[in-house]
CSV table of C-alpha atoms and ligand atoms in Angstrom, one decimal:
chain,number,residue,atom,x,y,z
A,245,MET,CA,-16.6,-156.1,-0.8
A,246,LYS,CA,-18.5,-156.8,3.0
A,247,THR,CA,-22.2,-156.1,0.9
A,248,LYS,CA,-24.5,-159.3,0.2
A,249,HIS,CA,-25.9,-157.2,-2.3
A,250,LEU,CA,-25.1,-154.9,-5.0
A,251,THR,CA,-28.5,-152.7,-5.2
A,252,SER,CA,-26.7,-149.5,-5.6
A,253,ILE,CA,-23.1,-148.0,-5.7
A,254,ARG,CA,-24.4,-146.9,-2.0
A,255,ASP,CA,-23.4,-150.4,-0.8
A,256,LEU,CA,-20.0,-150.2,-1.5
A,257,SER,CA,-17.2,-148.1,0.3
A,258,GLY,CA,-14.9,-145.8,-2.3
A,259,ALA,CA,-11.8,-148.3,-1.1
A,260,GLU,CA,-14.1,-151.2,-2.3
A,261,ILE,CA,-15.1,-149.9,-5.4
A,262,MET,CA,-10.9,-149.5,-6.0
A,263,ASP,CA,-10.7,-152.9,-5.1
A,264,VAL,CA,-13.4,-153.7,-7.7
A,265,LEU,CA,-11.3,-152.3,-10.4
A,266,VAL,CA,-8.0,-153.8,-9.4
A,267,GLN,CA,-9.2,-157.3,-9.2
A,268,THR,CA,-11.3,-156.5,-12.9
A,269,LYS,CA,-8.0,-155.9,-13.9
A,270,LYS,CA,-6.7,-158.9,-13.0
A,271,LEU,CA,-9.6,-161.3,-13.6
A,272,LYS,CA,-9.8,-159.6,-17.4
A,273,ALA,CA,-6.1,-160.4,-18.2
A,274,LEU,CA,-6.2,-163.8,-17.1
A,275,SER,CA,-9.9,-164.2,-19.8
A,276,TYR,CA,-7.8,-163.1,-22.2
A,277,LYS,CA,-5.3,-165.8,-21.5
A,278,GLY,CA,-8.1,-168.0,-21.4
A,279,LYS,CA,-7.3,-168.6,-17.7
A,280,ASN,CA,-10.7,-167.9,-16.0
A,281,PRO,CA,-11.5,-168.7,-12.3
A,282,GLN,CA,-14.0,-171.5,-12.5
A,283,ALA,CA,-15.5,-169.4,-9.2
A,284,MET,CA,-19.3,-170.2,-10.4
A,285,LYS,CA,-18.7,-173.9,-11.2
A,286,GLY,CA,-22.5,-175.9,-10.5
A,287,LYS,CA,-23.5,-172.3,-9.9
A,288,VAL,CA,-26.6,-170.6,-11.5
A,289,LEU,CA,-27.4,-167.0,-12.2
A,290,ALA,CA,-31.1,-166.0,-12.5
A,291,MET,CA,-31.9,-162.9,-14.6
A,292,ILE,CA,-35.3,-161.2,-14.4
A,293,PHE,CA,-35.7,-158.5,-17.3
A,294,GLN,CA,-38.7,-156.3,-17.0
A,295,LYS,CA,-37.3,-154.2,-19.6
A,296,PRO,CA,-35.3,-155.0,-22.7
A,297,SER,CA,-31.2,-155.4,-22.9
A,298,THR,CA,-28.5,-156.2,-25.0
A,299,ARG,CA,-25.4,-155.6,-22.9
A,300,THR,CA,-26.5,-156.8,-19.5
A,301,ARG,CA,-28.3,-159.7,-20.7
A,302,VAL,CA,-25.6,-160.9,-22.5
A,303,SER,CA,-22.6,-159.9,-20.5
A,304,PHE,CA,-23.9,-161.4,-17.0
A,305,GLU,CA,-24.9,-164.6,-19.5
A,306,THR,CA,-21.7,-164.8,-20.8
A,307,GLY,CA,-19.6,-164.3,-17.6
A,308,ALA,CA,-21.5,-166.9,-15.7
A,309,PHE,CA,-20.5,-169.3,-18.3
A,310,GLN,CA,-17.0,-168.4,-18.2
A,311,LEU,CA,-16.8,-168.7,-14.5
A,312,GLY,CA,-18.1,-172.1,-15.0
A,313,GLY,CA,-21.8,-171.4,-14.2
A,314,THR,CA,-24.7,-170.8,-16.0
A,315,ALA,CA,-27.7,-168.2,-16.2
A,316,ILE,CA,-31.2,-168.2,-17.2
A,317,TYR,CA,-32.9,-165.3,-18.9
A,318,LEU,CA,-36.7,-165.0,-16.8
A,319,SER,CA,-38.7,-162.3,-19.2
A,320,SER,CA,-41.0,-160.8,-16.6
A,321,HIS,CA,-43.6,-161.3,-19.6
A,322,ASP,CA,-42.9,-165.0,-19.4
A,323,THR,CA,-42.7,-165.5,-15.7
A,324,GLN,CA,-45.4,-165.9,-13.3
A,325,LEU,CA,-44.0,-162.6,-11.9
A,326,GLY,CA,-45.8,-161.1,-14.9
A,327,ARG,CA,-48.9,-162.6,-13.6
A,328,GLY,CA,-49.0,-160.8,-10.1
A,329,GLU,CA,-46.5,-163.4,-8.3
A,330,SER,CA,-45.3,-161.0,-6.2
A,331,VAL,CA,-41.6,-159.7,-5.6
A,332,PRO,CA,-40.9,-161.2,-2.2
A,333,ASP,CA,-42.2,-164.9,-3.3
A,334,SER,CA,-40.0,-164.8,-6.4
A,335,ALA,CA,-37.7,-163.8,-4.7
A,336,ARG,CA,-37.9,-166.9,-1.8
A,337,VAL,CA,-38.5,-169.1,-4.7
A,338,LEU,CA,-35.5,-168.2,-6.9
A,339,SER,CA,-33.2,-168.7,-3.9
A,340,ARG,CA,-34.0,-172.2,-3.6
A,341,PHE,CA,-33.0,-172.9,-7.0
A,342,CYS,CA,-30.5,-170.2,-8.3
A,343,ASP,CA,-27.2,-168.7,-6.5
A,344,ILE,CA,-27.2,-165.3,-7.8
A,345,ILE,CA,-30.4,-163.4,-8.7
A,346,MET,CA,-29.7,-160.3,-11.0
A,347,ALA,CA,-32.7,-158.1,-11.8
A,348,ARG,CA,-33.4,-155.3,-14.5
A,349,VAL,CA,-36.5,-153.5,-13.0
A,350,PHE,CA,-38.9,-150.5,-13.5
A,351,GLY,CA,-39.1,-149.8,-9.9
A,352,HIS,CA,-36.3,-149.7,-7.5
A,353,SER,CA,-38.3,-151.1,-4.8
A,354,ASP,CA,-38.5,-154.1,-6.5
A,355,ILE,CA,-34.5,-154.5,-6.1
A,356,GLU,CA,-34.9,-153.5,-2.7
A,357,ASN,CA,-37.4,-156.1,-2.1
A,358,LEU,CA,-35.8,-159.0,-4.0
A,359,ALA,CA,-32.6,-158.2,-1.7
A,360,LYS,CA,-34.8,-158.3,1.3
A,361,TYR,CA,-36.3,-161.8,0.7
A,362,ALA,CA,-33.8,-163.5,-1.6
A,363,THR,CA,-31.6,-165.6,0.4
A,364,VAL,CA,-29.0,-165.5,-2.2
A,365,PRO,CA,-27.2,-162.1,-3.4
A,366,VAL,CA,-29.2,-159.8,-5.7
A,367,ILE,CA,-27.7,-157.5,-8.5
A,368,ASN,CA,-29.5,-154.1,-9.4
A,369,GLY,CA,-29.3,-154.9,-13.7
A,370,LEU,CA,-30.9,-151.4,-13.9
A,371,SER,CA,-33.6,-149.7,-11.8
A,372,ASP,CA,-35.4,-146.7,-12.8
A,373,PHE,CA,-33.0,-145.0,-9.9
A,374,SER,CA,-29.3,-146.6,-10.5
A,375,HIS,CA,-27.3,-148.5,-12.7
A,376,PRO,CA,-24.2,-150.2,-10.5
A,377,CYS,CA,-22.9,-152.6,-12.6
A,378,GLN,CA,-22.4,-149.7,-15.9
A,379,ILE,CA,-20.9,-147.2,-13.4
A,380,LEU,CA,-18.2,-149.9,-11.9
A,381,ALA,CA,-17.8,-150.8,-15.7
A,382,ASP,CA,-17.2,-147.0,-16.4
A,383,LEU,CA,-14.6,-146.5,-13.6
A,384,PHE,CA,-12.8,-149.3,-14.9
A,385,THR,CA,-13.1,-148.6,-18.3
A,386,ILE,CA,-11.4,-145.1,-17.1
A,387,TYR,CA,-8.8,-146.7,-14.9
A,388,GLU,CA,-7.8,-149.4,-17.3
A,389,LYS,CA,-6.6,-145.9,-20.1
A,390,GLY,CA,-4.0,-145.3,-16.9
A,391,ARG,CA,-6.5,-141.9,-15.4
A,392,LYS,CA,-6.5,-141.7,-12.0
A,393,ILE,CA,-9.3,-141.7,-9.7
A,394,ASN,CA,-8.9,-138.8,-7.3
A,395,LYS,CA,-9.6,-135.3,-7.0
A,396,ASN,CA,-8.3,-134.2,-10.0
A,397,LEU,CA,-10.3,-135.9,-12.6
A,398,LYS,CA,-13.3,-133.9,-13.5
A,399,VAL,CA,-16.4,-135.9,-14.9
A,400,ALA,CA,-18.7,-134.2,-17.0
A,401,TYR,CA,-22.3,-135.6,-17.3
A,402,ILE,CA,-24.1,-133.9,-20.3
A,403,GLY,CA,-27.6,-134.8,-20.2
A,404,ASP,CA,-30.8,-136.1,-18.6
A,405,GLY,CA,-30.4,-136.1,-14.6
A,406,ASN,CA,-31.6,-140.4,-14.8
A,407,ASN,CA,-30.7,-143.2,-13.2
A,408,ILE,CA,-26.7,-143.9,-14.7
A,409,THR,CA,-26.4,-140.0,-13.2
A,410,HIS,CA,-27.5,-141.0,-9.9
A,411,SER,CA,-24.9,-144.1,-9.8
A,412,TRP,CA,-21.8,-141.5,-11.2
A,413,ILE,CA,-23.0,-139.0,-8.1
A,414,PHE,CA,-22.7,-141.8,-5.5
A,415,ALA,CA,-19.9,-143.2,-7.1
A,416,ALA,CA,-17.9,-139.5,-7.4
A,417,GLY,CA,-19.0,-138.9,-3.3
A,418,LYS,CA,-17.3,-142.2,-2.4
A,419,VAL,CA,-14.2,-142.4,-4.3
A,420,GLY,CA,-13.4,-138.6,-4.3
A,421,PHE,CA,-13.7,-137.2,-8.0
A,422,ARG,CA,-15.0,-134.1,-9.5
A,423,PHE,CA,-18.5,-134.6,-10.9
A,424,VAL,CA,-20.3,-131.9,-13.0
A,425,SER,CA,-23.8,-133.1,-14.5
A,426,ALA,CA,-25.3,-130.2,-16.8
A,427,SER,CA,-29.2,-131.0,-17.4
A,428,PRO,CA,-32.1,-128.9,-19.0
A,429,SER,CA,-33.7,-127.2,-16.2
A,430,GLY,CA,-36.5,-130.0,-14.7
A,431,TYR,CA,-34.5,-132.8,-16.0
A,432,GLU,CA,-31.6,-132.7,-13.1
A,433,PRO,CA,-30.6,-135.0,-11.2
A,434,LEU,CA,-32.7,-136.0,-7.5
A,435,LYS,CA,-31.9,-133.4,-4.9
A,436,GLU,CA,-31.3,-136.2,-2.3
A,437,VAL,CA,-29.0,-138.0,-4.6
A,438,VAL,CA,-26.8,-135.0,-4.5
A,439,GLU,CA,-27.2,-134.3,-0.7
A,440,GLU,CA,-26.3,-137.8,0.0
A,441,ALA,CA,-23.2,-138.0,-2.0
A,442,ARG,CA,-22.4,-134.3,-1.0
A,443,ARG,CA,-22.0,-135.9,2.8
A,444,ASP,CA,-19.9,-138.6,1.5
A,445,ALA,CA,-17.9,-135.8,-0.4
A,446,LYS,CA,-16.7,-134.3,3.0
A,447,LYS,CA,-14.3,-137.5,3.4
A,448,SER,CA,-13.7,-138.3,0.0
A,449,GLY,CA,-12.8,-134.9,-0.9
A,450,ALA,CA,-15.3,-134.7,-3.9
A,451,VAL,CA,-16.9,-131.7,-5.5
A,452,ILE,CA,-20.4,-132.4,-6.9
A,453,GLU,CA,-22.0,-129.9,-9.1
A,454,VAL,CA,-25.1,-129.6,-11.0
A,455,THR,CA,-25.7,-126.6,-14.0
A,456,ASN,CA,-27.7,-126.1,-16.5
A,457,ASP,CA,-24.8,-125.0,-18.5
A,458,PRO,CA,-23.3,-127.8,-20.5
A,459,VAL,CA,-20.3,-125.7,-21.9
A,460,GLU,CA,-19.2,-124.8,-18.6
A,461,ALA,CA,-19.6,-128.4,-17.4
A,462,ALA,CA,-17.5,-129.6,-20.2
A,463,LYS,CA,-15.1,-127.1,-19.9
A,464,GLY,CA,-11.4,-128.7,-18.7
A,465,ALA,CA,-13.3,-132.5,-18.0
A,466,ASP,CA,-11.1,-135.4,-18.5
A,467,VAL,CA,-14.4,-137.4,-19.2
A,468,ILE,CA,-17.3,-136.2,-21.4
A,469,TYR,CA,-20.4,-138.7,-20.4
A,470,THR,CA,-23.7,-139.1,-22.0
A,471,ASP,CA,-26.6,-141.0,-21.8
A,472,THR,CA,-30.1,-141.1,-23.8
A,473,TRP,CA,-32.4,-138.1,-23.1
A,474,ALA,CA,-35.5,-140.6,-22.8
A,475,SER,CA,-34.9,-143.9,-21.0
A,476,MET,CA,-37.1,-147.3,-20.9
A,477,GLY,CA,-40.4,-146.5,-19.6
A,478,GLN,CA,-40.3,-143.0,-21.0
A,479,GLU,CA,-40.6,-143.3,-24.9
A,480,LYS,CA,-43.7,-141.6,-24.6
A,481,GLU,CA,-42.2,-138.5,-23.9
A,482,HIS,CA,-39.2,-139.0,-26.9
A,483,ASP,CA,-40.2,-136.3,-29.5
A,484,ALA,CA,-40.8,-133.5,-26.8
A,485,ARG,CA,-37.3,-134.2,-24.6
A,486,VAL,CA,-35.4,-134.3,-28.2
A,487,LYS,CA,-36.3,-130.3,-28.6
A,488,ILE,CA,-35.8,-129.5,-24.7
A,489,PHE,CA,-32.3,-131.6,-24.9
A,490,MET,CA,-30.9,-130.7,-28.2
A,491,PRO,CA,-28.6,-128.1,-26.7
A,492,TYR,CA,-27.1,-130.7,-24.2
A,493,GLN,CA,-25.9,-132.8,-27.9
A,494,VAL,CA,-22.4,-134.0,-27.4
A,495,ASN,CA,-20.7,-133.1,-30.6
A,496,GLN,CA,-17.4,-132.3,-31.7
A,497,ARG,CA,-18.3,-128.4,-30.7
A,498,LEU,CA,-19.0,-129.4,-26.9
A,499,VAL,CA,-16.3,-132.1,-27.1
A,500,SER,CA,-13.8,-129.3,-27.9
A,501,SER,CA,-14.2,-127.6,-24.3
A,502,ALA,CA,-12.9,-130.6,-22.6
A,503,LYS,CA,-9.5,-131.3,-22.3
A,504,LYS,CA,-7.9,-132.6,-26.0
A,505,ASP,CA,-7.5,-136.1,-24.6
A,506,CYS,CA,-10.9,-136.2,-23.2
A,507,LEU,CA,-12.4,-139.8,-23.0
A,508,VAL,CA,-16.3,-139.7,-24.5
A,509,MET,CA,-18.0,-142.5,-22.9
A,510,HIS,CA,-22.0,-143.4,-23.0
A,511,CYS,CA,-23.7,-146.1,-21.6
A,512,LEU,CA,-25.2,-147.3,-24.7
A,513,PRO,CA,-27.9,-147.7,-26.6
A,514,ALA,CA,-26.8,-144.9,-28.2
A,515,HIS,CA,-29.2,-142.6,-30.4
A,516,ARG,CA,-26.8,-141.3,-32.8
A,517,GLY,CA,-28.0,-137.7,-34.0
A,518,GLU,CA,-29.6,-137.3,-30.4
A,519,GLU,CA,-27.7,-137.2,-27.5
A,520,ILE,CA,-24.1,-137.8,-29.3
A,521,THR,CA,-23.2,-137.8,-32.9
A,522,ASP,CA,-21.6,-139.6,-35.6
A,523,GLU,CA,-18.6,-137.7,-35.7
A,524,VAL,CA,-18.0,-138.2,-31.4
A,525,MET,CA,-19.2,-141.6,-31.1
A,526,ASP,CA,-16.8,-142.8,-33.8
A,527,GLY,CA,-13.7,-140.2,-33.1
A,528,PRO,CA,-11.0,-140.6,-31.6
A,529,ASN,CA,-11.7,-139.6,-28.3
A,530,SER,CA,-14.5,-142.4,-27.7
A,531,ILE,CA,-14.3,-145.3,-26.0
A,532,VAL,CA,-17.7,-146.2,-26.1
A,533,PHE,CA,-17.4,-150.1,-27.0
A,534,ASP,CA,-14.3,-150.8,-24.5
A,535,GLU,CA,-16.9,-149.1,-21.8
A,536,ALA,CA,-19.8,-151.9,-23.2
A,537,GLU,CA,-17.2,-154.6,-22.9
A,538,ASN,CA,-16.1,-153.9,-19.3
A,539,ARG,CA,-19.4,-154.8,-18.3
A,540,LEU,CA,-18.6,-158.4,-18.7
A,541,HIS,CA,-15.3,-158.1,-16.9
A,542,VAL,CA,-16.6,-156.2,-14.2
A,543,GLN,CA,-19.6,-158.0,-13.4
A,544,LYS,CA,-17.4,-161.1,-13.1
A,545,THR,CA,-15.4,-159.6,-10.1
A,546,VAL,CA,-19.0,-158.2,-8.8
A,547,MET,CA,-20.1,-162.0,-8.8
A,548,ILE,CA,-17.3,-163.6,-7.4
A,549,GLU,CA,-17.0,-161.3,-4.5
A,550,LEU,CA,-20.9,-161.4,-3.6
A,551,LEU,CA,-20.2,-165.4,-4.0
A,552,LYS,CA,-17.6,-165.3,-1.0
A,553,ASN,CA,-20.6,-163.5,1.0
A,554,ALA,CA,-23.3,-165.8,0.2
A,555,VAL,CA,-23.0,-168.4,2.8
A,556,SER,CA,-24.1,-165.7,5.2
A,557,LEU,CA,-27.2,-165.2,3.4
A,558,ARG,CA,-28.5,-168.2,4.4
A,559,SER,CA,-27.8,-168.9,8.0
B,126,CP,N1,-25.8,-150.4,-20.7
B,126,CP,C1,-27.0,-150.7,-20.8
B,126,CP,O1,-27.2,-151.7,-19.4
B,126,CP,O2,-27.2,-151.8,-21.7
B,126,CP,P1,-28.1,-152.6,-22.1
B,126,CP,O3,-29.7,-151.7,-22.4
B,126,CP,O4,-28.2,-153.2,-23.6
B,126,CP,O5,-28.2,-154.1,-21.2
B,127,NVA,N1,-31.0,-144.6,-18.8
B,127,NVA,C1,-31.1,-145.3,-19.6
B,127,NVA,C2,-29.6,-146.9,-19.7
B,127,NVA,C3,-29.8,-147.6,-20.4
B,127,NVA,C4,-29.0,-148.5,-20.2
B,127,NVA,C5,-32.3,-146.4,-19.2
B,127,NVA,O1,-32.9,-146.0,-18.0
B,127,NVA,O2,-32.6,-146.5,-20.5
């Protein structure tokens, strides 16, 4: 991995993404044997949260601890960031104390500014635009289930064209698989993201499709993926969105359009009975809790790799 920060899947090449999956497989096996490399011994991870989290917080904090380091949780409500200290100044200050900064923010420009002004690696733990750690964990989960991530893999994303969708689209373009997103009209992923990934697809052989037809998208899919219909920050739109998105619910009928052995995935938290039914989430095709666990393993790989490049940031 050559990048100094993980702000987006854009920071990685297709080969680097695949390398993260290979490294994570080894690291997970070592972790299960209680043999975690101590790559963060004496190191501190700062975790800025402008929004709530269960998985991201716990997986990063646990990961830092398992690698011999420690983590500090910084809610923006309880820090000077919440009182208007600028992101550049916060980045400069945290870099004097900590060895990695992970941040969950609203505007993606906050991640970009952290990366610009920090002298330590910055990791995007979700912005309104993207969620790269999640999609690396998702790809690792597919890979660990023995599926080949190539042109023959069809991933169908059903629901809101959001931060998760954008990271999937970038990943498809880089690695080279088929990605189809189905969203209601007006809720499609950003056009510029699709266009950028289609440029990458010329090299990787990826196929990226955007449709409004969930059944067409699910047809013959190897992976059916969904996410909440109202992301953090869109709570007020929830009720209106439920009405618009109901035809996009991942239920047994929709899953039966996909391959029989398709993998059902969700980044979580799920809104059971909305974007996914209990029957599907608890059914035989669902791998959502393996997917959640893999946030831990993949992020440990990311932290180890970024720390290798960290020296050049300070000079
Ligand atoms: N998937 C995910 O990022 O979950 P949290 O919001 O719980 O961190
Ligand atoms: N799209 C969701 C993902 C949560 C992990 C959100 O931004 O709230």
